[in-house]
Amino acid sequence: MINLRFFARLREELQTGSETMEYSSETQTVEAVVAQLKSRGGSWSDLFGDGQTVLVAVNQEMCDRDSSISDGDEVAFFPPVTGG
Amino acid sequence: MINLRFFARLREELQTGSETMEYSSETQTVEAVVAQLKSRGGSWSDLFGDGQTVLVAVNQEMCDRDSSISDGDEVAFFPPVTGG
Amino acid sequence: MNQIKVQTEPFDMAAIQEALRRSSAGIGAVVTFVGQMRDINEGDAVTTMTLEHYPGMTEKALQAIVDEADDRWDLMGIHVVHRVGPLQPLDPIVLVAVASAHRGEAFQACEFVIDYLKTRAPFWKKEQTPEGERWVDARHSDDQAESRWKK
Amino acid sequence: MNQIKVQTEPFDMAAIQEALRRSSAGIGAVVTFVGQMRDINEGDAVTTMTLEHYPGMTEKALQAIVDEADDRWDLMGIHVVHRVGPLQPLDPIVLVAVASAHRGEAFQACEFVIDYLKTRAPFWKKEQTPEGERWVDARHSDDQAESRWKK
């Protein structure tokens, strides 16, 4: 199982802040998880589609799309940050 | 008449904070005034001698040695500043 | 010592700076940055702002930035406080205070921390304007400010 | 608005910063530098310090520095306060607070003002140490800091 989290504009447009996803051969990299989310269609394919800047953190550390994911990881998606 | 002022280490070592000096053909530039002060000997020649950094302000604005002086001006001498 | 706080309630800028500067008589310089909410952004009036964050990651990200500042400069204390939740114009949003023996390092480290915070700490601003709500877009100038510090 | 003060009595850092940052809801950034007295200098313990200045010229010199900062950057207020007379370790000596819409300008202007103050404003420090009194020497590093801003 991996724990997905969504923040800010993503959380609002996807209408969910979190979900769990089965850990499988299809979820072993950030890129693979993104591909699954995109395949859901609707807002999912819009928000994770080409030209969208979505940042990713694995276990609360910023990661790249090719970062690997382990069973039990927390994988968060969010827009570029705007604090400060 | 010009008004001379001395600050910090200069004031202490010269044992005076101010004096007046006759305005004459010998006091029309900072350099000329410095030459007069230096000619007094003792601490005066030490403090205004070669190798000493003495800053000058004419009418409360930083000036160079070749700045001209008018009758009634306030001419101040002091070491490099160390505030802040 | 360093201190990092993320909180809903207002913070006491004076108390934070006072505690930091009094923490050692070897401190010669304290540089403080305060970012506050403006009543206008991108030309529009903004009446309220809501700051969302990623609890847990926020603190870790701030800690990593503060640790890196400590590595790069010779400092005597860094305090970072960032508010979340609803804010009004003139409300302070963030404070970064850095103490050092000499001013050059305090200035550099303070600007470094806020520049990195702006691009690396998971906070998001949503503005309420007379025309409705909107998420604030990331600024290209913040990316440029961050990239100055890349070694 | 800008404010310049030279005074013997302690100053209220919190009140100054609060007045400055509340002066406009268009202010997004306030950068504050506080220089305070260290209990050690050049390796020696310092118990007291006395700050002499050149009344009249001091205010003019500070005004010229503040005016130049205003010319160079887009600012929304500069407050400078400098103490003179006797000081103890941990006493704040000088405060420079700069407000602006955006942080980059506030940081630069604040550092510019203190760098120029350190080389152009007529203040002199005399330290009392266990070995006796001594005038503080000007630092080469302050000349270098100033020269960075030459156009």
mmCIF file with all atom_site columns, C-alpha atoms in Angstrom, chain A:
data_model
loop_
_atom_site.group_PDB
_atom_site.id
_atom_site.type_symbol
_atom_site.label_atom_id
_atom_site.label_alt_id
_atom_site.label_comp_id
_atom_site.label_asym_id
_atom_site.label_entity_id
_atom_site.label_seq_id
_atom_site.pdbx_PDB_ins_code
_atom_site.Cartn_x
_atom_site.Cartn_y
_atom_site.Cartn_z
_atom_site.occupancy
_atom_site.B_iso_or_equiv
_atom_site.pdbx_formal_charge
_atom_site.auth_seq_id
_atom_site.auth_comp_id
_atom_site.auth_asym_id
_atom_site.auth_atom_id
_atom_site.pdbx_PDB_model_num
ATOM 1  C CA . MET A 1 1  ? 0.000   0.000  0.000   1.00 0.00 ? 1  MET A CA 1
ATOM 2  C CA . ILE A 1 2  ? 1.197   3.549  -0.700  1.00 0.00 ? 2  ILE A CA 1
ATOM 3  C CA . ASN A 1 3  ? -0.380  6.711  0.674   1.00 0.00 ? 3  ASN A CA 1
ATOM 4  C CA . LEU A 1 4  ? -1.101  9.439  -1.837  1.00 0.00 ? 4  LEU A CA 1
ATOM 5  C CA . ARG A 1 5  ? -1.657  13.029 -0.753  1.00 0.00 ? 5  ARG A CA 1
ATOM 6  C CA . PHE A 1 6  ? -2.776  16.082 -2.710  1.00 0.00 ? 6  PHE A CA 1
ATOM 7  C CA . PHE A 1 7  ? -2.423  19.728 -1.713  1.00 0.00 ? 7  PHE A CA 1
ATOM 8  C CA . ALA A 1 8  ? -3.702  23.184 -2.639  1.00 0.00 ? 8  ALA A CA 1
ATOM 9  C CA . ARG A 1 9  ? -5.113  23.523 -6.154  1.00 0.00 ? 9  ARG A CA 1
ATOM 10 C CA . LEU A 1 10 ? -4.703  19.774 -6.755  1.00 0.00 ? 10 LEU A CA 1
ATOM 11 C CA . ARG A 1 11 ? -6.589  18.873 -3.588  1.00 0.00 ? 11 ARG A CA 1
ATOM 12 C CA . GLU A 1 12 ? -9.411  21.206 -4.573  1.00 0.00 ? 12 GLU A CA 1
ATOM 13 C CA . GLU A 1 13 ? -9.717  20.195 -8.195  1.00 0.00 ? 13 GLU A CA 1
ATOM 14 C CA . LEU A 1 14 ? -9.358  16.472 -7.511  1.00 0.00 ? 14 LEU A CA 1
ATOM 15 C CA . GLN A 1 15 ? -11.793 16.884 -4.616  1.00 0.00 ? 15 GLN A CA 1
ATOM 16 C CA . THR A 1 16 ? -9.682  14.700 -2.372  1.00 0.00 ? 16 THR A CA 1
ATOM 17 C CA . GLY A 1 17 ? -6.758  15.249 -0.048  1.00 0.00 ? 17 GLY A CA 1
ATOM 18 C CA . SER A 1 18 ? -5.583  11.653 0.171   1.00 0.00 ? 18 SER A CA 1
ATOM 19 C CA . GLU A 1 19 ? -6.113  8.059  -0.902  1.00 0.00 ? 19 GLU A CA 1
ATOM 20 C CA . THR A 1 20 ? -4.317  4.758  -0.636  1.00 0.00 ? 20 THR A CA 1
ATOM 21 C CA . MET A 1 21 ? -3.133  2.792  -3.626  1.00 0.00 ? 21 MET A CA 1
ATOM 22 C CA . GLU A 1 22 ? -2.134  -0.863 -3.848  1.00 0.00 ? 22 GLU A CA 1
ATOM 23 C CA . TYR A 1 23 ? 1.638   -1.294 -4.020  1.00 0.00 ? 23 TYR A CA 1
ATOM 24 C CA . SER A 1 24 ? 2.427   -3.219 -7.193  1.00 0.00 ? 24 SER A CA 1
ATOM 25 C CA . SER A 1 25 ? 4.805   -3.439 -10.112 1.00 0.00 ? 25 SER A CA 1
ATOM 26 C CA . GLU A 1 26 ? 2.859   -0.423 -11.492 1.00 0.00 ? 26 GLU A CA 1
ATOM 27 C CA . THR A 1 27 ? 3.701   1.854  -8.542  1.00 0.00 ? 27 THR A CA 1
ATOM 28 C CA . GLN A 1 28 ? 7.444   1.479  -8.126  1.00 0.00 ? 28 GLN A CA 1
ATOM 29 C CA . THR A 1 29 ? 8.401   4.913  -9.419  1.00 0.00 ? 29 THR A CA 1
ATOM 30 C CA . VAL A 1 30 ? 6.807   8.326  -9.219  1.00 0.00 ? 30 VAL A CA 1
ATOM 31 C CA . GLU A 1 31 ? 6.439   8.264  -12.989 1.00 0.00 ? 31 GLU A CA 1
ATOM 32 C CA . ALA A 1 32 ? 4.456   4.996  -12.836 1.00 0.00 ? 32 ALA A CA 1
ATOM 33 C CA . VAL A 1 33 ? 2.086   6.375  -10.210 1.00 0.00 ? 33 VAL A CA 1
ATOM 34 C CA . VAL A 1 34 ? 1.576   9.541  -12.234 1.00 0.00 ? 34 VAL A CA 1
ATOM 35 C CA . ALA A 1 35 ? 0.746   7.419  -15.284 1.00 0.00 ? 35 ALA A CA 1
ATOM 36 C CA . GLN A 1 36 ? -1.924  5.577  -13.308 1.00 0.00 ? 36 GLN A CA 1
ATOM 37 C CA . LEU A 1 37 ? -3.460  8.801  -11.999 1.00 0.00 ? 37 LEU A CA 1
ATOM 38 C CA . LYS A 1 38 ? -3.460  10.373 -15.451 1.00 0.00 ? 38 LYS A CA 1
ATOM 39 C CA . SER A 1 39 ? -5.240  7.369  -16.920 1.00 0.00 ? 39 SER A CA 1
ATOM 40 C CA . ARG A 1 40 ? -8.277  8.084  -14.744 1.00 0.00 ? 40 ARG A CA 1
ATOM 41 C CA . GLY A 1 41 ? -9.369  10.818 -17.155 1.00 0.00 ? 41 GLY A CA 1
ATOM 42 C CA . GLY A 1 42 ? -11.242 14.029 -16.259 1.00 0.00 ? 42 GLY A CA 1
ATOM 43 C CA . SER A 1 43 ? -9.463  16.388 -13.862 1.00 0.00 ? 43 SER A CA 1
ATOM 44 C CA . TRP A 1 44 ? -6.855  13.691 -13.282 1.00 0.00 ? 44 TRP A CA 1
ATOM 45 C CA . SER A 1 45 ? -5.582  13.692 -16.835 1.00 0.00 ? 45 SER A CA 1
ATOM 46 C CA . ASP A 1 46 ? -5.770  17.483 -16.971 1.00 0.00 ? 46 ASP A CA 1
ATOM 47 C CA . LEU A 1 47 ? -3.825  18.070 -13.774 1.00 0.00 ? 47 LEU A CA 1
ATOM 48 C CA . PHE A 1 48 ? -1.179  15.425 -14.382 1.00 0.00 ? 48 PHE A CA 1
ATOM 49 C CA . GLY A 1 49 ? -1.007  16.059 -18.136 1.00 0.00 ? 49 GLY A CA 1
ATOM 50 C CA . ASP A 1 50 ? 1.804   17.514 -20.173 1.00 0.00 ? 50 ASP A CA 1
ATOM 51 C CA . GLY A 1 51 ? 2.661   21.125 -19.495 1.00 0.00 ? 51 GLY A CA 1
ATOM 52 C CA . GLN A 1 52 ? 1.390   20.965 -15.899 1.00 0.00 ? 52 GLN A CA 1
ATOM 53 C CA . THR A 1 53 ? 3.946   21.630 -13.186 1.00 0.00 ? 53 THR A CA 1
ATOM 54 C CA . VAL A 1 54 ? 3.230   19.163 -10.400 1.00 0.00 ? 54 VAL A CA 1
ATOM 55 C CA . LEU A 1 55 ? 5.825   18.778 -7.664  1.00 0.00 ? 55 LEU A CA 1
ATOM 56 C CA . VAL A 1 56 ? 6.285   15.479 -5.868  1.00 0.00 ? 56 VAL A CA 1
ATOM 57 C CA . ALA A 1 57 ? 7.498   14.588 -2.399  1.00 0.00 ? 57 ALA A CA 1
ATOM 58 C CA . VAL A 1 58 ? 8.177   11.013 -1.296  1.00 0.00 ? 58 VAL A CA 1
ATOM 59 C CA . ASN A 1 59 ? 8.104   10.610 2.482   1.00 0.00 ? 59 ASN A CA 1
ATOM 60 C CA . GLN A 1 60 ? 8.018   14.394 2.766   1.00 0.00 ? 60 GLN A CA 1
ATOM 61 C CA . GLU A 1 61 ? 11.125  15.040 0.722   1.00 0.00 ? 61 GLU A CA 1
ATOM 62 C CA . MET A 1 62 ? 11.062  16.651 -2.708  1.00 0.00 ? 62 MET A CA 1
ATOM 63 C CA . CYS A 1 63 ? 11.665  14.061 -5.443  1.00 0.00 ? 63 CYS A CA 1
ATOM 64 C CA . ASP A 1 64 ? 12.022  13.699 -9.182  1.00 0.00 ? 64 ASP A CA 1
ATOM 65 C CA . ARG A 1 65 ? 9.711   11.782 -11.484 1.00 0.00 ? 65 ARG A CA 1
ATOM 66 C CA . ASP A 1 66 ? 12.164  8.905  -11.723 1.00 0.00 ? 66 ASP A CA 1
ATOM 67 C CA . SER A 1 67 ? 12.446  8.466  -7.944  1.00 0.00 ? 67 SER A CA 1
ATOM 68 C CA . SER A 1 68 ? 11.561  4.975  -6.747  1.00 0.00 ? 68 SER A CA 1
ATOM 69 C CA . ILE A 1 69 ? 8.749   4.232  -4.346  1.00 0.00 ? 69 ILE A CA 1
ATOM 70 C CA . SER A 1 70 ? 8.660   1.516  -1.683  1.00 0.00 ? 70 SER A CA 1
ATOM 71 C CA . ASP A 1 71 ? 5.714   -0.198 -0.039  1.00 0.00 ? 71 ASP A CA 1
ATOM 72 C CA . GLY A 1 72 ? 4.307   2.046  2.710   1.00 0.00 ? 72 GLY A CA 1
ATOM 73 C CA . ASP A 1 73 ? 5.682   5.310  1.290   1.00 0.00 ? 73 ASP A CA 1
ATOM 74 C CA . GLU A 1 74 ? 3.800   8.592  1.432   1.00 0.00 ? 74 GLU A CA 1
ATOM 75 C CA . VAL A 1 75 ? 3.713   10.189 -2.012  1.00 0.00 ? 75 VAL A CA 1
ATOM 76 C CA . ALA A 1 76 ? 2.486   13.785 -2.178  1.00 0.00 ? 76 ALA A CA 1
ATOM 77 C CA . PHE A 1 77 ? 1.597   15.888 -5.226  1.00 0.00 ? 77 PHE A CA 1
ATOM 78 C CA . PHE A 1 78 ? 1.257   19.648 -5.211  1.00 0.00 ? 78 PHE A CA 1
ATOM 79 C CA . PRO A 1 79 ? 1.712   22.831 -7.280  1.00 0.00 ? 79 PRO A CA 1
ATOM 80 C CA . PRO A 1 80 ? 4.823   25.022 -7.045  1.00 0.00 ? 80 PRO A CA 1
ATOM 81 C CA . VAL A 1 81 ? 4.966   26.502 -3.558  1.00 0.00 ? 81 VAL A CA 1
ATOM 82 C CA . THR A 1 82 ? 3.995   30.101 -2.807  1.00 0.00 ? 82 THR A CA 1
ATOM 83 C CA . GLY A 1 83 ? 4.649   30.694 0.893   1.00 0.00 ? 83 GLY A CA 1
ATOM 84 C CA . GLY A 1 84 ? 6.796   33.292 2.585   1.00 0.00 ? 84 GLY A CA 1
#
